[in-house]
Coordinates of C-alpha atoms in Angstrom, one line a residue:
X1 CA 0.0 0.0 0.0
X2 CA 1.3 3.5 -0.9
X3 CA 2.8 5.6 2.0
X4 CA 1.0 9.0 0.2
X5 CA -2.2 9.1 2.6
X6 CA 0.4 8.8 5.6
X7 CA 2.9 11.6 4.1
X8 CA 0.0 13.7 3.4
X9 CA -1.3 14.2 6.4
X10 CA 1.5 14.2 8.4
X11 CA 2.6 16.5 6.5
X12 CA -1.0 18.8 7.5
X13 CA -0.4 18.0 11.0
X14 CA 3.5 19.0 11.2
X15 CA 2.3 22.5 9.6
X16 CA 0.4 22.8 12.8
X17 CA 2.7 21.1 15.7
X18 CA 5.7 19.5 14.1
X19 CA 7.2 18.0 17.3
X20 CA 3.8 16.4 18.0
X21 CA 3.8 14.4 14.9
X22 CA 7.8 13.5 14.9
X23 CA 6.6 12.7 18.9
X24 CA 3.8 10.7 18.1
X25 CA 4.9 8.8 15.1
X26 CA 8.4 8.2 17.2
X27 CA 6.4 6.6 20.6
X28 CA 4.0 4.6 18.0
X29 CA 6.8 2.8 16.4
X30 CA 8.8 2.3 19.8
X31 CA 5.9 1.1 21.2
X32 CA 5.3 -1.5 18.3
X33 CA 1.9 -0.2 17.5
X34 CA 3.1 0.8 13.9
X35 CA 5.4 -1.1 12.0
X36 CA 6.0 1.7 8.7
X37 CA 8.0 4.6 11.4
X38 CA 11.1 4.6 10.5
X39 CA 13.8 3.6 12.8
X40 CA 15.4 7.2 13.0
X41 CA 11.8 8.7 14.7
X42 CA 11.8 6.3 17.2
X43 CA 15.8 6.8 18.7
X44 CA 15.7 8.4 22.4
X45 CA 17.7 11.8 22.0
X46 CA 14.8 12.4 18.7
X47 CA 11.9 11.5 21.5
X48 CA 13.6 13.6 24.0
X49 CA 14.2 16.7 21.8
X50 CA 10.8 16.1 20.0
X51 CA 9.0 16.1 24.0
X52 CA 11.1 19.2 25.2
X53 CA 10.4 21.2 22.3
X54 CA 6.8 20.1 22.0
X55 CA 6.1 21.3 25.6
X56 CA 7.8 24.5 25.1
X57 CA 5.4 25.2 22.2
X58 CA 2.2 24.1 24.0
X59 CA 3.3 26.6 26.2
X60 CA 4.2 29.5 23.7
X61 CA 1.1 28.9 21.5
X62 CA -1.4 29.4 24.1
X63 CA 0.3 33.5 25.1
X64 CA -1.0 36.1 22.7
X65 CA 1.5 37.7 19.9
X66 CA 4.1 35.2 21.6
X67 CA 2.1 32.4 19.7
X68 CA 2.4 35.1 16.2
X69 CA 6.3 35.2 17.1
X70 CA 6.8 31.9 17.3
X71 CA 4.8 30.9 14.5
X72 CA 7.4 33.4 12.4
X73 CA 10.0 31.8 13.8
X74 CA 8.6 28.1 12.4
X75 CA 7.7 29.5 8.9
X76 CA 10.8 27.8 8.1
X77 CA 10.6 24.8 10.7
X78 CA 7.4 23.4 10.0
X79 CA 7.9 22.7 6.3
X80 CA 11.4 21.1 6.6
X81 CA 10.1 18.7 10.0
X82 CA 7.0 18.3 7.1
X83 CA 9.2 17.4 4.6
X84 CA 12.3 15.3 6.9
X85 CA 9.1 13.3 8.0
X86 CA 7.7 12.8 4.6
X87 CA 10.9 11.8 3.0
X88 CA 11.6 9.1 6.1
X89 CA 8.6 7.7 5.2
X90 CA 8.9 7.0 1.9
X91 CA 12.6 5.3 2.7
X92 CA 10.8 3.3 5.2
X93 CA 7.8 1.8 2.8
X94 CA 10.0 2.1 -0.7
X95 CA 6.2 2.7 -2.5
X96 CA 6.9 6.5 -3.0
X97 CA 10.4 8.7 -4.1
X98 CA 12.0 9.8 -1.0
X99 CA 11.9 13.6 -3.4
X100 CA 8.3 13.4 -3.8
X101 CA 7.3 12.3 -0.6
X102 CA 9.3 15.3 1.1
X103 CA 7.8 17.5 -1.5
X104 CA 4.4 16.5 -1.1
X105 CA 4.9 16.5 3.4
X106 CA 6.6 20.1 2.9
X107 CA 4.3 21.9 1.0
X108 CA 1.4 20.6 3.1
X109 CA 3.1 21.3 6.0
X110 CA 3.8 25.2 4.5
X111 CA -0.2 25.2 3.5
X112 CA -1.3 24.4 7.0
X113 CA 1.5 26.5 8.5
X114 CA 0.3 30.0 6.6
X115 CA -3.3 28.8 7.7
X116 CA -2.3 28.4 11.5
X117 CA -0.2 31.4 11.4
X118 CA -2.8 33.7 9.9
X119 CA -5.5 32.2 11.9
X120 CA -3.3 33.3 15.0
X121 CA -3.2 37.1 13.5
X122 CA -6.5 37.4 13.0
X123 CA -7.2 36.2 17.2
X124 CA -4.3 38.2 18.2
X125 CA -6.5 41.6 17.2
X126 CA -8.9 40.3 20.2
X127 CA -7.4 42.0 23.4
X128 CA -8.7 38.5 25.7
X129 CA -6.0 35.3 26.0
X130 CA -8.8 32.9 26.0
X131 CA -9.3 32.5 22.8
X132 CA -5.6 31.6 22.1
X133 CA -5.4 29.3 24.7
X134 CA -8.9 27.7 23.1
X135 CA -7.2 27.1 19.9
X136 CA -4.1 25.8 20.7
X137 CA -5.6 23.1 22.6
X138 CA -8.0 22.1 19.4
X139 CA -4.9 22.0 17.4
X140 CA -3.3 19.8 19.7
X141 CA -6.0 17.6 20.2
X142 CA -6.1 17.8 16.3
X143 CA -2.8 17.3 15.7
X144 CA -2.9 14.6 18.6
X145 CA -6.1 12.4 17.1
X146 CA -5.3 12.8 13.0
X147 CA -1.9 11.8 13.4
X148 CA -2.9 8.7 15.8
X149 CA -6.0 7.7 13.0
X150 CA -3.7 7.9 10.2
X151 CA -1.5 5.1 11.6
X152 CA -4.6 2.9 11.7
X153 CA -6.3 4.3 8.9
X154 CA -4.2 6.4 6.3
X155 CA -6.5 7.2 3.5
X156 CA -9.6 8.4 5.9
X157 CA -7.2 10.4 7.8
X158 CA -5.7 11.8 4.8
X159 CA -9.2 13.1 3.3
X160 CA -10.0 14.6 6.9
X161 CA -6.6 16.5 6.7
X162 CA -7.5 17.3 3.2
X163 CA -11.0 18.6 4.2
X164 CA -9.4 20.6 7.3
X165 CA -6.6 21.9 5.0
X166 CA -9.2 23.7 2.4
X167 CA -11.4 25.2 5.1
X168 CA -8.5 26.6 6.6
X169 CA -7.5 28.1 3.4
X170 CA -11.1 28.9 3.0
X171 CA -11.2 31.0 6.8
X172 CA -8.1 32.6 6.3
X173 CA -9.3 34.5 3.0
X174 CA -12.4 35.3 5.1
X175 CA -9.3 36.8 7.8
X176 CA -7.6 38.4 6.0
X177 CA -8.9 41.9 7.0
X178 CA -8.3 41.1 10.6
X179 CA -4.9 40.0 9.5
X180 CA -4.2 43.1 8.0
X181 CA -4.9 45.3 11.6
X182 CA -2.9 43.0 13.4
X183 CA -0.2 43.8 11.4
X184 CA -0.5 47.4 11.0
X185 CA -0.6 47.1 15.1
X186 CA 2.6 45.2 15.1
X187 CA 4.0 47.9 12.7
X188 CA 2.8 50.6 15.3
X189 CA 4.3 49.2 18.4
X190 CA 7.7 49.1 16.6
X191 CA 7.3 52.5 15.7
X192 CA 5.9 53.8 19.1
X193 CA 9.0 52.0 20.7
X194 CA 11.6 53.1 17.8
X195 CA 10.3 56.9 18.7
X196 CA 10.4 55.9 22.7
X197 CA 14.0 54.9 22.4
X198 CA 14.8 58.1 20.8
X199 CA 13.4 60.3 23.2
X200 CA 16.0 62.2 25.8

């Protein structure tokens, strides 16, 4: 059976939580309840870092414009872990190219990330933390429960991620105007403190 439903969608959930799914997909194969995770997911320094780094995200997702930063930050993170993940699993199965698996986990990954990131923007122009903290635990749970389904069942899981993917895309056009003030709010605090550092 081809790896591609299994790519895809981990490929979706890394653009939301990376170290979830290389988490996950590490303590699945450990734990012999998957066979297909490559060996390389399931070594003890990746669980450790994967855990550390996992926690220090739930942690900086769920804090208003610190969730904004850090999603900047993982612009560039996301994709790659999308892509290292997507290409390990083609290696592992031999069904797909080890190029266009990591093509096909990055560019998800990069989808789901500028959905997640602009979904964040458009919260951030609310002054309360409780929607943040709200979100980041449905994309956790998200991540959490896709990523465990696709092990079991990879094509269903893969249409659910596809389904999720295009309604994000869908929401953040509706966004994009909220985007747009958060942004010109972020470019006004720089301003305001470039001007306060200035002052005598």
């Amino acid at each position: 059976m081809s790896v591609l439903p299994l790519v895809f969608t981990s490929g979706w959930a890394s653009g939301i939580n990376a170290y979830a799914v290389v988490l996950l997909l590490g303590l699945f194969g450990a734990a012999g309840i998957a066979d297909d995770v490559p060996q390389t997911l399931q070594r003890p320094e990746v669980l450790i870092v994967a855990g550390v780094l996992f926690l220090c995200e739930a942690v900086a997702d769920k804090i208003p414009y610190v969730d904004s930063l850090w999603d900047s930050v993982h612009t560039v993170v996301r994709p790659l872990a999308g892509a290292w993940v997507g290409a390990l699993l083609a290696g592992q199965s031999g069904s797909l190219s080890d190029v266009a698996a990591g093509l096909i986990g990055g560019s998800t990954a990069l989808a789901s990330h500028a959905v997640k990131a602009g979904t964040r923007m458009a919260v951030n122009t609310s002054p309360e933390p409780f929607s943040n903290i709200a979100l980041s635990l449905a994309e956790d749970l998200g991540v959490g429960g896709i990523v465990t389904f696709a092990v079991f069942h990879p094509e269903a899981a893969a249409v659910i991620a596809a389904v999720l993917l295009a309604g994000g895309l869908l929401t953040l056009l509706l966004l994009v105007s909220r985007i747009r003030r958060f942004l010109r709010r972020r470019a006004q605090r720089r301003e305001e403190r470039r001007l306060a550092s200035r002052a005598p």
